[in-house]
């Protein structure tokens, strides 16, 4: 008996079945195709790429904006009058959408590498379109609601730029396998030429982009200034209710050099500490004065303000997710906190030999202290035991009058002004948002530069350190206390060596990929039907031989079926 070897041995292709099944719901072998993808499916692949890239930028924005999550929640509170953590749903949906699109992108690239036809399942198309539209809506909304925060992207690139460049170079180099597989095919088309030109241009841009990367952290260690002092902004509001004696005490335990606060004038002229326009978020005013809970905080007298509880809200809302780590003693102490006056803050600072910096909010026009608000604050400073030079005066109103009344006060400004004007006003300290604290400006002004706004991120603290900032204001002094050195710092020569080395490695890998793909394709072109028939006895043929066999079988069956009809 003569046994015949089957012409084609089908093997189970579980990975390929899962690949085409998940991406396009094509689980059966006969549903798959090696034909070129249609223009319609290529359009959906383009939309998928757009969604992925837009979500990548959106995710990066929220990753770097984590320093200002509380600021975002505070802006939401000012609009809705309801305190809630609005970042949680945004981060959850962003992570879900990015994971989903990234997974589809990987599947699509695998389809291209394996020569499978792209055919995105209709449910995936709906979800990708929804993700794209939702992300665009989010970007437009943030641009309208929180436009200043886009500066964080520019600032963060100064810190992450060198590492993002290496990561992007690695990804584009790996994409060379996909590009090479498409370019070295037998069929020549204009699309292949365009694809190759775009890819080479992108590589050249990445090879040269370090020439335009500028970071304060790329400097010699010998030029690194002293560690910036940390100022407790509203005390330590992540550890205790903001603007309370407990919060400032917690900040002092973290070795801060100064205390920062927001000051409002009461109805009877007593300066007290309050960030919000109303008392509703941080006190129990809704319980004691429900009819006045939406009134401006300055329209309460000091007796009424002092009767409010300023700690229970912290235990209830847990704005920084830190209540669970508090001891029972601290929780009891928190529950009994009251609104702090400016006089109490100054006494605490004088007793511990710390400086004080505060912003002063002017009462509304109909307020009885509308014209006397600066005098009320100055009287408290003069009557306290703190040294005048330990108080940083920020308000620009009546600055000459203030300098005449208390000459030793440290005059500060939150505006970037010419050096001559700073000297004329007697300003020795700049209190700037971190987006304005640029290294070249700091070196030019030769003034003490204080970076404002709650800095909780070690990377941002490191960037300010390398920029030459002398002090930073932070909601989290307990976190910055654990940063003894910049997160990273390297000399220009070290970065140049890393740059050249990564470029050379990338060039070598890309050239190797194109040479291998060319050699692989030339081997496929040498096959003929006789070779395919002879190679059928091989137990595990290659993918290319299998493809040739399937086409040969299909051709033979087609001839047999059409032969009698033609005759």
XYZ file of C-alpha atoms in Angstrom:
567
model
C 0.000 0.000 0.000
C 1.284 3.404 -0.943
C 0.712 6.201 1.510
C 0.418 9.700 0.110
C 1.662 12.693 2.084
C -1.073 15.333 2.242
C -0.334 18.390 0.168
C -1.177 20.735 3.053
C -0.860 20.106 6.777
C -3.012 22.584 8.715
C -1.721 23.555 12.101
C -3.573 25.167 14.930
C -2.772 28.863 14.993
C -4.168 29.910 18.345
C -2.215 33.165 18.575
C -3.266 34.247 15.081
C -6.870 33.262 15.776
C -6.910 35.339 18.967
C -5.240 38.229 17.157
C -7.764 38.419 14.329
C -10.642 37.405 16.592
C -10.167 40.143 19.160
C -9.443 42.854 16.596
C -12.020 41.988 13.953
C -14.106 39.084 15.349
C -12.622 36.745 12.698
C -11.982 33.563 14.622
C -12.110 31.055 11.729
C -9.292 30.394 9.281
C -11.491 31.011 6.233
C -12.405 34.464 7.568
C -8.816 35.664 7.446
C -7.231 37.220 4.386
C -3.786 38.322 3.239
C -5.182 40.827 0.768
C -4.457 44.517 1.127
C -6.718 46.377 3.545
C -9.454 48.524 2.053
C -9.293 52.319 2.169
C -12.214 52.269 4.601
C -10.306 50.085 7.066
C -7.157 52.151 6.593
C -9.211 55.221 7.529
C -10.303 53.534 10.745
C -6.698 52.630 11.489
C -5.822 56.319 11.042
C -8.586 57.283 13.490
C -7.275 54.694 15.926
C -3.787 56.226 15.685
C -5.208 59.718 16.249
C -7.143 58.534 19.304
C -4.081 56.847 20.730
C -1.780 59.846 20.214
C -4.330 62.322 21.587
C -4.922 60.127 24.626
C -1.170 59.834 25.085
C -0.870 63.633 25.335
C -3.977 63.814 27.554
C -2.593 61.139 29.877
C 0.763 62.897 30.066
C -0.987 66.162 30.950
C -2.847 64.616 33.892
C 0.214 62.693 35.015
C 2.259 65.879 35.277
C -0.663 67.969 36.611
C -0.921 65.825 39.743
C 0.884 68.615 41.560
C -2.234 70.769 41.098
C -5.075 68.276 41.618
C -6.213 70.161 44.708
C -6.176 73.418 42.754
C -8.413 71.781 40.129
C -10.839 70.575 42.786
C -10.891 74.040 44.309
C -11.808 75.561 40.929
C -14.622 73.028 40.616
C -15.803 73.968 44.090
C -15.904 77.661 43.181
C -18.169 76.829 40.238
C -20.411 74.182 41.757
C -20.249 75.086 45.465
C -19.841 71.343 46.155
C -16.492 69.914 47.228
C -15.604 66.718 45.413
C -12.523 65.122 43.944
C -13.117 65.686 40.248
C -9.819 64.117 39.248
C -10.888 60.557 40.130
C -13.415 60.032 37.275
C -11.104 61.827 34.841
C -8.123 59.647 35.732
C -10.230 56.459 35.677
C -11.703 57.144 32.226
C -8.350 58.307 30.866
C -6.582 55.154 32.058
C -9.336 52.926 30.675
C -9.419 54.677 27.296
C -5.657 54.724 26.928
C -5.329 51.032 27.805
C -8.087 50.138 25.341
C -6.663 52.130 22.408
C -3.099 51.008 23.145
C -4.234 47.369 23.056
C -6.007 47.890 19.723
C -2.928 49.653 18.342
C -0.754 46.665 19.247
C -3.228 44.283 17.586
C -3.354 46.443 14.445
C 0.444 46.564 14.175
C 0.589 42.790 14.618
C -1.896 42.456 11.742
C 0.387 44.555 9.541
C 3.514 42.626 10.504
C 1.851 39.252 9.822
C 0.347 40.444 6.544
C -3.234 40.071 7.764
C -5.968 42.277 6.375
C -7.176 44.988 8.770
C -10.861 44.656 9.574
C -11.744 46.433 12.832
C -14.901 45.067 14.476
C -17.841 47.482 14.431
C -18.087 47.625 18.236
C -14.435 48.671 18.408
C -15.137 51.363 15.809
C -17.909 52.846 17.912
C -15.788 52.810 21.074
C -12.744 54.335 19.319
C -14.883 57.121 17.866
C -16.462 57.767 21.281
C -13.010 57.898 22.919
C -11.744 60.333 20.288
C -14.714 62.686 20.651
C -14.635 62.488 24.456
C -10.927 63.304 24.568
C -11.364 66.262 22.217
C -14.191 67.522 24.437
C -11.985 67.158 27.505
C -9.113 69.086 25.913
C -11.427 71.925 24.868
C -13.019 72.028 28.331
C -9.664 72.184 30.122
C -8.501 74.896 27.748
C -11.538 76.936 28.762
C -11.662 76.044 32.452
C -8.006 75.573 33.430
C -6.034 77.153 30.616
C -3.053 78.183 32.738
C -2.344 74.563 33.578
C -1.122 73.864 30.039
C 2.095 75.543 31.182
C 2.803 72.433 33.247
C 3.364 70.480 30.011
C 6.047 72.907 28.847
C 7.676 72.940 32.281
C 7.603 69.168 32.674
C 9.280 68.715 29.298
C 12.313 70.481 30.749
C 12.519 67.678 33.284
C 11.329 64.665 31.273
C 12.550 65.773 27.820
C 15.797 63.760 27.751
C 14.001 60.583 28.822
C 11.013 61.119 26.537
C 13.451 61.526 23.649
C 15.101 58.162 24.356
C 11.689 56.497 24.757
C 10.371 57.979 21.510
C 13.547 56.946 19.717
C 13.153 53.365 20.955
C 9.517 53.211 19.812
C 10.205 54.666 16.353
C 13.196 52.354 15.943
C 11.001 49.348 16.762
C 8.432 50.552 14.204
C 11.149 50.096 11.633
C 10.181 46.408 11.509
C 6.663 47.314 10.359
C 7.850 49.961 7.895
C 10.532 47.717 6.422
C 8.019 44.905 5.926
C 5.838 47.211 3.862
C 8.592 48.932 1.886
C 10.499 45.845 0.654
C 7.444 44.153 -0.853
C 7.466 43.135 -4.526
C 4.720 45.552 -5.472
C 5.953 49.116 -5.684
C 3.556 51.966 -4.958
C 3.622 55.654 -4.187
C 2.382 54.872 -0.680
C 5.532 52.895 0.055
C 7.739 55.820 -0.985
C 5.722 58.272 1.112
C 5.837 55.902 4.085
C 9.620 55.538 3.808
C 10.175 59.305 3.478
C 7.997 60.042 6.515
C 9.744 57.383 8.587
C 13.242 58.542 7.676
C 12.277 62.170 8.307
C 10.893 61.258 11.721
C 14.092 59.416 12.584
C 16.212 62.388 11.546
C 14.109 64.718 13.696
C 14.534 62.436 16.705
C 18.263 62.161 16.066
C 18.632 65.959 16.132
C 15.999 66.980 18.693
C 18.488 66.988 21.631
C 19.997 70.093 20.060
C 16.826 71.926 21.107
C 16.343 70.309 24.533
C 17.110 72.735 27.326
C 16.835 71.684 30.944
C 18.119 73.325 34.146
C 19.011 69.826 35.330
C 21.598 69.472 32.554
C 24.366 71.240 34.404
C 27.523 70.546 36.363
C 26.990 69.572 39.975
C 29.479 72.247 40.979
C 27.037 74.879 39.719
C 24.074 73.488 41.665
C 22.825 75.937 44.261
C 21.789 75.160 47.827
C 18.669 73.141 48.554
C 15.580 75.407 48.327
C 13.910 76.136 51.623
C 10.362 74.774 51.984
C 7.509 77.069 53.022
C 4.371 75.539 54.512
C 1.535 76.835 52.349
C -1.535 77.024 54.600
C 0.554 74.936 57.002
C 0.617 71.259 56.113
C -2.904 70.846 54.668
C -2.310 67.226 53.678
C -1.749 66.321 57.327
C -4.248 68.632 59.080
C -7.049 71.087 58.199
C -5.660 74.044 56.294
C -5.114 77.397 58.002
C -5.423 75.951 61.504
C -2.894 76.005 64.336
C -2.651 72.230 64.018
C -1.765 72.536 60.322
C 0.969 75.090 60.989
C 2.307 72.981 63.874
C 2.527 69.953 61.574
C 4.418 72.087 59.048
C 6.894 73.184 61.713
C 7.516 69.530 62.554
C 8.659 69.101 58.932
C 11.345 71.792 59.406
C 9.788 74.445 57.152
C 11.519 77.814 57.167
C 8.370 79.936 56.809
C 4.586 79.774 56.979
C 2.266 81.038 54.244
C -1.392 81.970 54.611
C -4.355 83.716 52.961
C -5.779 86.529 55.083
C -9.307 88.000 55.112
C -10.634 90.899 57.233
C -13.697 90.239 59.406
C -16.659 92.574 59.820
C -15.121 94.085 62.957
C -11.615 94.430 61.478
C -9.929 91.243 62.726
C -7.589 89.628 60.143
C -8.186 85.861 60.024
C -7.002 83.014 57.814
C -9.345 81.838 55.057
C -8.707 80.843 51.476
C -12.291 80.653 50.161
C -14.687 83.512 49.637
C -17.218 81.766 51.879
C -16.936 79.690 55.037
C -18.933 76.746 53.742
C -16.160 74.387 52.618
C -13.884 74.485 55.670
C -16.295 75.167 58.553
C -19.688 74.095 59.876
C -21.303 77.436 59.016
C -24.204 75.530 57.433
C -25.069 74.188 60.893
C -24.672 77.373 62.973
C -25.653 80.005 60.401
C -27.546 78.155 57.647
C -29.155 81.309 56.249
C -25.740 82.954 55.800
C -23.659 80.029 54.563
C -23.263 81.589 51.105
C -22.313 85.009 52.434
C -18.816 86.384 52.028
C -16.592 85.304 54.927
C -15.672 88.922 55.625
C -19.291 89.730 56.594
C -19.010 87.659 59.781
C -17.629 89.226 62.935
C -14.770 87.572 64.791
C -16.994 86.185 67.572
C -19.128 84.358 65.010
C -16.103 83.121 63.110
C -14.408 81.892 66.269
C -17.488 79.829 67.182
C -17.168 77.744 63.981
C -15.502 74.343 63.798
C -12.689 74.247 61.203
C -11.686 70.575 61.443
C -14.697 68.299 61.022
C -14.823 68.931 57.276
C -11.305 67.481 56.938
C -12.343 64.213 58.572
C -15.505 64.082 56.493
C -14.197 64.957 53.012
C -10.655 63.565 53.393
C -9.409 65.846 50.559
C -5.945 64.277 50.351
C -6.832 60.677 51.321
C -4.657 60.958 54.438
C -7.222 60.630 57.236
C -6.774 56.853 57.358
C -3.136 57.349 58.382
C -3.940 59.734 61.260
C -3.676 58.560 64.837
C -6.689 58.636 67.134
C -5.115 61.514 69.021
C -4.703 63.566 65.852
C -8.273 62.828 64.785
C -9.610 64.093 68.081
C -7.433 67.164 67.830
C -8.593 67.763 64.258
C -12.240 67.589 65.288
C -11.714 70.510 67.692
C -9.889 72.979 65.437
C -11.148 76.557 65.059
C -10.494 79.324 62.541
C -7.062 80.857 63.120
C -6.442 84.604 63.308
C -3.422 86.382 61.847
C -2.343 87.364 65.372
C -2.208 83.668 66.416
C -0.137 82.791 63.370
C 2.327 85.608 64.071
C 2.689 84.516 67.701
C 3.428 80.952 66.623
C 5.985 82.158 64.058
C 7.673 84.441 66.596
C 7.873 81.655 69.182
C 9.485 79.258 66.684
C 11.604 81.920 64.919
C 9.948 81.409 61.523
C 9.053 83.909 58.814
C 5.492 84.572 57.634
C 4.270 85.351 54.138
C 0.627 86.072 53.444
C -1.710 87.351 50.750
C -4.343 89.840 51.867
C -7.828 89.807 50.309
C -9.600 93.119 50.157
C -13.195 93.097 51.509
C -16.078 93.963 49.145
C -16.918 97.618 48.470
C -19.880 97.631 50.869
C -17.752 96.264 53.707
C -17.057 98.701 56.604
C -13.323 97.878 56.482
C -13.028 98.300 52.709
C -10.720 101.311 53.060
C -9.053 100.192 56.293
C -8.056 96.626 55.437
C -4.324 97.377 55.051
C -4.282 99.336 58.319
C -5.993 96.453 60.131
C -3.277 94.026 58.999
C -0.457 96.442 59.848
C -1.800 97.012 63.365
C -1.739 93.277 64.052
C 1.854 93.011 62.795
C 2.989 95.978 64.898
C 1.296 94.664 68.046
C 2.706 91.153 67.688
C 6.053 90.019 69.054
C 7.401 88.973 65.652
C 10.321 90.875 64.157
C 9.218 93.008 61.168
C 11.951 91.569 58.936
C 10.387 88.118 59.416
C 7.164 89.247 57.720
C 6.949 89.216 53.914
C 4.465 91.806 52.669
C 2.912 90.818 49.321
C -0.080 93.167 48.665
C 0.801 95.909 46.206
C -1.881 98.260 47.567
C -0.530 101.272 49.481
C 2.999 99.859 49.393
C 4.598 103.256 50.066
C 2.355 103.750 53.095
C 3.260 100.295 54.365
C 7.007 100.926 53.929
C 6.686 104.213 55.791
C 4.761 102.639 58.682
C 6.929 99.514 59.063
C 10.203 100.041 57.149
C 11.734 96.664 58.023
C 9.007 94.556 56.419
C 10.283 92.348 53.570
C 8.615 93.711 50.462
C 7.621 90.959 48.044
C 5.874 90.958 44.686
C 3.972 88.367 42.685
C 4.755 90.148 39.395
C 7.805 89.809 37.163
C 9.003 93.405 36.924
C 12.157 95.042 35.540
C 15.063 95.165 37.962
C 14.965 98.964 38.134
C 11.309 98.960 39.137
C 11.911 96.276 41.757
C 14.600 98.421 43.337
C 12.423 101.530 43.174
C 9.630 99.752 45.064
C 12.052 98.278 47.551
C 11.111 94.724 46.573
C 13.672 92.128 47.604
C 11.690 88.930 47.013
C 9.688 87.635 44.055
C 6.787 85.329 44.783
C 6.081 83.669 41.451
C 4.085 80.768 40.148
C 6.476 77.972 39.212
C 5.617 78.430 35.516
C 7.225 81.893 35.693
C 10.346 80.921 37.663
C 12.777 80.517 34.764
C 16.469 79.996 35.430
C 17.649 82.842 33.184
C 15.276 85.329 34.851
C 16.388 84.260 38.328
C 20.043 84.788 37.469
C 19.230 88.137 35.869
C 17.189 89.689 38.676
C 19.592 88.696 41.501
C 16.649 88.700 43.957
C 15.383 86.063 46.324
C 12.939 84.067 44.221
C 10.168 82.180 45.919
C 8.219 79.676 43.812
C 4.554 79.797 44.717
C 1.647 77.363 44.455
C 1.438 74.054 46.197
C 4.440 72.017 45.085
C 4.000 68.401 46.088
C 5.975 66.678 43.322
C 9.644 65.829 43.883
C 10.306 66.304 40.154
C 9.004 69.881 40.227
C 10.960 70.620 43.397
C 14.089 69.242 41.695
C 13.473 71.411 38.636
C 13.083 74.526 40.783
C 16.250 73.561 42.659
C 18.266 73.312 39.445
C 16.750 76.611 38.266
C 18.194 78.422 41.271
C 15.002 79.083 43.218
C 15.751 79.839 46.863
C 12.466 78.647 48.381
C 9.269 76.894 47.370
C 5.776 76.924 48.798
C 4.284 73.488 49.280
C 1.175 71.727 50.515
C 3.332 68.708 51.281
C 6.458 69.656 53.228
C 6.545 66.098 54.575
C 7.128 64.831 51.013
C 9.728 67.413 49.989
C 11.562 66.786 53.237
C 12.535 63.386 51.780
C 14.226 64.912 48.696
C 17.856 65.514 49.754
C 19.078 65.799 46.143
C 17.560 66.546 42.725
C 15.856 63.504 41.231
C 18.367 63.636 38.398
C 21.178 65.892 37.276
C 23.841 65.335 34.625
C 26.465 67.383 32.875
C 26.166 68.457 29.248
C 28.991 66.050 28.313
C 27.206 63.109 29.922
C 23.972 63.922 28.134
C 25.847 64.352 24.839
C 27.369 60.895 25.246
C 23.942 59.358 25.929
C 22.501 61.178 22.909
C 25.175 60.064 20.441
C 25.177 56.483 21.746
C 21.386 56.107 21.482
C 21.414 57.544 17.947
C 24.148 55.155 16.782
C 22.366 52.160 18.288
C 19.136 53.217 16.592
C 20.840 53.594 13.200
C 22.425 50.147 13.516
C 19.126 48.498 14.477
C 17.147 50.172 11.696
C 19.722 49.227 9.067
C 19.767 45.645 10.365
C 15.966 45.451 10.214
C 15.818 46.653 6.601
C 18.621 44.308 5.519
C 16.944 41.322 7.208
C 13.537 42.120 5.695
C 15.131 42.484 2.252
C 16.887 39.133 2.617
C 13.689 37.512 3.857
C 11.669 38.834 0.928
C 14.283 37.755 -1.617
C 14.045 34.209 -0.217
C 10.275 34.215 -0.718
C 10.615 35.318 -4.336
C 12.770 32.240 -5.161
C 9.909 29.797 -4.445
C 8.141 28.009 -7.346
C 5.316 25.418 -7.368
C 7.726 22.488 -7.683
C 9.626 23.633 -4.578
C 6.379 24.056 -2.721
C 5.267 20.525 -3.638
C 8.592 19.080 -2.503
C 8.547 20.992 0.742
C 5.099 19.646 1.643
C 6.750 16.721 3.455
C 8.185 19.126 6.021
C 6.342 18.706 9.303
C 6.478 22.403 10.369
C 6.727 24.592 7.243
C 7.310 28.308 7.505
C 4.491 30.828 7.237
C 5.589 31.899 3.774
C 5.623 28.321 2.433
C 2.192 27.685 3.939
C 0.904 30.770 2.196
C 2.277 29.594 -1.150
C 0.693 26.142 -0.635
C -2.723 27.587 0.184
C -2.665 29.730 -2.955
C -1.552 26.729 -5.031
C -4.389 24.533 -3.667
C -6.902 27.291 -4.304
C -5.643 27.659 -7.918
C -5.871 23.903 -8.571
C -9.432 23.690 -7.198
C -10.466 26.708 -9.230
C -9.124 25.146 -12.457
C -10.940 21.853 -11.739
C -14.234 23.614 -11.098
C -14.038 25.931 -14.094
C -12.419 23.481 -16.530
C -15.581 21.615 -17.691
C -17.496 24.868 -18.000
C -14.810 26.380 -20.212
C -14.747 23.295 -22.443
